Coordinates of C-alpha atoms in Angstrom, one line a residue:
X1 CA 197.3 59.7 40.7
X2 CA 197.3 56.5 39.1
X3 CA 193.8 54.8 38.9
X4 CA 193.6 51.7 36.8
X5 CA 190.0 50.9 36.9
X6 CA 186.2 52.9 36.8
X7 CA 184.1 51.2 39.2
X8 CA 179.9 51.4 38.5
X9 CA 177.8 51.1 41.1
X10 CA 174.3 51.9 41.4
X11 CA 171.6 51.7 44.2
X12 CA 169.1 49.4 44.2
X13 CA 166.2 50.9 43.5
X14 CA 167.5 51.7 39.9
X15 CA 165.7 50.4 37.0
X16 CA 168.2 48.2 35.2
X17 CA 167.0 50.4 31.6
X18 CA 168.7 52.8 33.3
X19 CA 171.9 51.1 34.8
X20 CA 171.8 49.4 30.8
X21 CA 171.9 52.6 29.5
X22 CA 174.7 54.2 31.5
X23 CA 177.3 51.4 30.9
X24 CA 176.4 51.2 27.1
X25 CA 177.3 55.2 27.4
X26 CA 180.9 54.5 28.5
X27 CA 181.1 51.7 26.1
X28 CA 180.4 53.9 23.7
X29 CA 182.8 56.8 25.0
X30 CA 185.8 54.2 25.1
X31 CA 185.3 53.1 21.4
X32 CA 185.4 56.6 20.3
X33 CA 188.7 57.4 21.9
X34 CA 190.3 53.9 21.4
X35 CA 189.6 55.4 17.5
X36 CA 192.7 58.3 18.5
X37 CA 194.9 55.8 20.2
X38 CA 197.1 53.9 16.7
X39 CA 197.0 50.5 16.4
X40 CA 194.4 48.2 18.9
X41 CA 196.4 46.3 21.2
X42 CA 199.5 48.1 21.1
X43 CA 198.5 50.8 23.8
X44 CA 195.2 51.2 25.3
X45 CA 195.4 53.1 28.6
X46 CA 191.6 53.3 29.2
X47 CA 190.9 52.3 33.1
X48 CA 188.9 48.7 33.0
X49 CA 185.5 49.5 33.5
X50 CA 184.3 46.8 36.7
X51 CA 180.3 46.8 36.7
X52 CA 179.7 45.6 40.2
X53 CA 175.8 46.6 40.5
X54 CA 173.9 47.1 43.6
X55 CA 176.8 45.6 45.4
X56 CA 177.2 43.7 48.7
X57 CA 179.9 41.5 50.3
X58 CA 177.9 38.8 51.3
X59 CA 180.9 37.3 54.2
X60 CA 180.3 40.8 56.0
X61 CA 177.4 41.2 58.5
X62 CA 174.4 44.4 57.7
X63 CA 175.5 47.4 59.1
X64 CA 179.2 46.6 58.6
X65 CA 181.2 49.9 57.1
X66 CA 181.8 49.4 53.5
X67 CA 179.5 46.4 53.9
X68 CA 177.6 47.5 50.3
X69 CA 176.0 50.1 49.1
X70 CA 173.4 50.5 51.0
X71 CA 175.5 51.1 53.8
X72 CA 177.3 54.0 51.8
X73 CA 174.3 55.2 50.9
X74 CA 173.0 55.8 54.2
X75 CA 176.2 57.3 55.3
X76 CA 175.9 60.2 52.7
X77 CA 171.8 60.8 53.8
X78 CA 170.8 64.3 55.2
X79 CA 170.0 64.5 58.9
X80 CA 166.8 64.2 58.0
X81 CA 167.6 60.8 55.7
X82 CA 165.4 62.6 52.8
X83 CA 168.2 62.6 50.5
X84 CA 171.8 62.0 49.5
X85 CA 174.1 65.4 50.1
X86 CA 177.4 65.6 48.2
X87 CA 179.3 66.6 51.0
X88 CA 178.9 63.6 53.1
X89 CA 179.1 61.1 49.7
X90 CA 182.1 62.3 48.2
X91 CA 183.7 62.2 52.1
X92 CA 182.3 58.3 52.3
X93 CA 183.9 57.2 48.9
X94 CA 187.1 59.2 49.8
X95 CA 187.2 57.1 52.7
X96 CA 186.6 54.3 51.2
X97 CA 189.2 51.3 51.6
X98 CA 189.7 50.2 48.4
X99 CA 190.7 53.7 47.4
X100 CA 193.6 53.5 49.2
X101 CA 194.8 50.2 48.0
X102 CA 193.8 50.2 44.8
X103 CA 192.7 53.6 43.6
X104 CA 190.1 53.9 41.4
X105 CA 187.2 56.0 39.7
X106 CA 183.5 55.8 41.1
X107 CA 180.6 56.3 38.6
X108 CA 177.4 55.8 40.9
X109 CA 174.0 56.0 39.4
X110 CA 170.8 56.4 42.2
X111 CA 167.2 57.0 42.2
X112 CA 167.1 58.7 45.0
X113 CA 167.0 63.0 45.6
X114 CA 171.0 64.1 45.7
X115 CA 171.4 68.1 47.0
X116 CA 174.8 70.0 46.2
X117 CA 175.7 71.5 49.8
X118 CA 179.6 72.2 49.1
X119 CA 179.0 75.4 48.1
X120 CA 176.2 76.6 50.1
X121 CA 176.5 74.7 53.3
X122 CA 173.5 71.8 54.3
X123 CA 170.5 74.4 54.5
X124 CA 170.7 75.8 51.3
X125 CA 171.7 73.0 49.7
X126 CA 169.8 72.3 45.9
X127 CA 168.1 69.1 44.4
X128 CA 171.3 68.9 41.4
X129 CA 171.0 65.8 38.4
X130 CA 174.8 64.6 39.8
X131 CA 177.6 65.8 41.1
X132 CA 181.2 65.1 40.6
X133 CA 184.5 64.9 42.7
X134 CA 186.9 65.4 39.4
X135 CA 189.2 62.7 39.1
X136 CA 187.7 60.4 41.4
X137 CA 183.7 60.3 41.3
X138 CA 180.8 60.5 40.1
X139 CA 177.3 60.4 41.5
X140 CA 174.1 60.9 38.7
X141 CA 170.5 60.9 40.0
X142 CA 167.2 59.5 37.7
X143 CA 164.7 61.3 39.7
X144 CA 164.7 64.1 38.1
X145 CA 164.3 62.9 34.8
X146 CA 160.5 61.1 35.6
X147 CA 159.2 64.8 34.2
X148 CA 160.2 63.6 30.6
X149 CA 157.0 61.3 30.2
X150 CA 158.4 59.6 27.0
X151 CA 160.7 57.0 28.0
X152 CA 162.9 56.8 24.6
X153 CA 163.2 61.2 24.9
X154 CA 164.4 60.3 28.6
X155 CA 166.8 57.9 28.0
X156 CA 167.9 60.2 25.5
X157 CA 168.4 63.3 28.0
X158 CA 169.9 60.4 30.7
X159 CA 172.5 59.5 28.0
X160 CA 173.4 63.1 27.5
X161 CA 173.9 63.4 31.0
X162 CA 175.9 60.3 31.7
X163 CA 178.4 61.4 29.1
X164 CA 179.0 65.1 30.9
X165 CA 179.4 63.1 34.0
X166 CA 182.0 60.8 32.9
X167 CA 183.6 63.6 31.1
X168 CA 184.1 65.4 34.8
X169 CA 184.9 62.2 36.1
X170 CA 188.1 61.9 34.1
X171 CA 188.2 66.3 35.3
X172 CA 187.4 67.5 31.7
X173 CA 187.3 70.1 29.7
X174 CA 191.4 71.3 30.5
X175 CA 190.5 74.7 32.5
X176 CA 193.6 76.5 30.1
X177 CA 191.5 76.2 27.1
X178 CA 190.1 79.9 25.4
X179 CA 186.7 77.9 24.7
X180 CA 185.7 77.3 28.1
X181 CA 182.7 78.3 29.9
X182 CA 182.2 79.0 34.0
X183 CA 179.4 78.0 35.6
X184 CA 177.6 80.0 38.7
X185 CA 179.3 77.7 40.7
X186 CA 182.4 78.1 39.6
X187 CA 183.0 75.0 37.7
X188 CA 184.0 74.7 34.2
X189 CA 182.2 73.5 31.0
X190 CA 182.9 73.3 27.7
X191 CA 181.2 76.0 25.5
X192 CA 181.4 74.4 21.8
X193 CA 178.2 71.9 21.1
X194 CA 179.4 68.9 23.3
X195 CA 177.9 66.7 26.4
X196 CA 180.3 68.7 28.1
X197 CA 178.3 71.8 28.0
X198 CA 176.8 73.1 31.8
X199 CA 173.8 71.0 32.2
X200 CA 171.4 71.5 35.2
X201 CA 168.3 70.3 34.1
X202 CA 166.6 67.5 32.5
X203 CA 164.8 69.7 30.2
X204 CA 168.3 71.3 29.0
X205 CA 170.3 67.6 28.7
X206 CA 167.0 67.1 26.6
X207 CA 167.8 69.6 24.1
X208 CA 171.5 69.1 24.2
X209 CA 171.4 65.5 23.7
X210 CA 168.9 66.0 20.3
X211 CA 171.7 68.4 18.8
X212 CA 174.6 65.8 19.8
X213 CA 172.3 62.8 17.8
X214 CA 171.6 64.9 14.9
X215 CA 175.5 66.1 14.7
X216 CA 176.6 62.5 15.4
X217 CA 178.7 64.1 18.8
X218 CA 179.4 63.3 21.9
X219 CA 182.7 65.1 22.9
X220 CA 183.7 67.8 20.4
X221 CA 187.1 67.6 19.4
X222 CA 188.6 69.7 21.8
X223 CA 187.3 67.4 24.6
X224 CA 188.3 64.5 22.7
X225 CA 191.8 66.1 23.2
X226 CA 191.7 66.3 27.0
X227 CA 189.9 63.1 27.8
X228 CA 192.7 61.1 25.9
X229 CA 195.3 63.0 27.4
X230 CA 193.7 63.0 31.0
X231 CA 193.5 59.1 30.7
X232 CA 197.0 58.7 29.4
X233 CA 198.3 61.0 32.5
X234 CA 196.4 58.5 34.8
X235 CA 197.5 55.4 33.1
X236 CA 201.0 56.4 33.4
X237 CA 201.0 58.0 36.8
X238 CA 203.5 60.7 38.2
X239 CA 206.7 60.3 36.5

């Protein structure tokens, strides 16, 4: 499907050095592929990137469906309201009328607790650092990260984790490839030395992210590969 812009979003009770930090991530992810793309201005395919915050609609009343995030938010809560589940989230932003008229990628960024339940149903669902709908969504959590007690190491490991979820937001790495790696939960990673690599803890986008700096990486080359042709696919549409 064709979907000509990436729409950030984050709750409100996210620190903006985080928010900061997570735009300047896909800043930085566009410049490196707008490197493999010829000439600037002749053909740049990369969705617009629309930063519209802890959003509301201010014409439409509180409680109002699709009213702002909040309201989202809320939607995708446990029974209990503890925390978001991915089940009911990615279901809410499917809904979501503006996908339908003008479809779109959703990179979300929350403080609050988000639990994978796809897989295991709502009981056994686990606290995860983000989940992804590939193709369509992304949803990253911060709380997770307030064990790193240096704030310039957890920026560090958030950056490294931002860039894996972009990645499965535009569905890389290309599942055909011989240097792939499946995760328990069936998903697939990258296995070369790349943000794409399976990453389920802050402790392990820690250590991934101080390899990328000192190799001067974010996506290996491979990756590179399928994230330019995955965003020329969705530029161009079905043909």
């Amino acid at each position: 499907m064709r979907r000509t812009y990436v729409s950030m979003t984050w709750t409100p009770g996210v620190d903006q050095n985080s928010a900061r930090l997570l735009v300047q991530t896909i800043e930085d992810i566009y410049e490196l592929v707008r490197k493999h793309l010829g000439t600037p201005g002749q053909f740049d395919p990369l969705p617009s990137i629309r930063v519209f915050g802890a959003w509301a609609i201010p014409s439409s009343p509180p409680g109002t469906p699709y009213a702002d995030i909040s309201w989202m938010i809320s939607r995708s809560l446990d029974d209990n309201r503890g925390h978001i589940l991915a089940s009911r989230f990615v279901e809410t932003v499917t809904l979501e009328p503006w996908q339908a008229t003008h479809p779109h990628f959703d990179l979300c960024l929350t403080e609050l607790p988000v639990h994978d339940d796809r897989a295991t149903g709502m009981s056994n669902a686990e606290e995860v650092i983000g989940i992804s709908h590939r193709g369509m969504l992304s949803l990253i959590s911060t709380r997770q990260f307030d064990v790193i007690e240096s704030e310039p190491l957890r920026q560090l490991a958030m950056q490294h984790t931002f860039a894996n979820h972009i990645g499965m937001l535009f569905d890389i790495p290309d599942d055909t490839r011989a240097d792939i790696a499946i995760s328990e939960d069936g998903d697939v990673y990258c296995a070369n030395q790349c943000a794409m690599r399976y990453t389920g803890t802050p402790q392990k986008a820690l250590a991934f992210a101080r390899q990328e700096i000192a190799n001067g990486v974010i996506y290996c080359e491979a990756c590179q590969h399928d994230l330019i042709a995955r965003i020329i696919g969705y530029h161009l549409g079905p043909n």
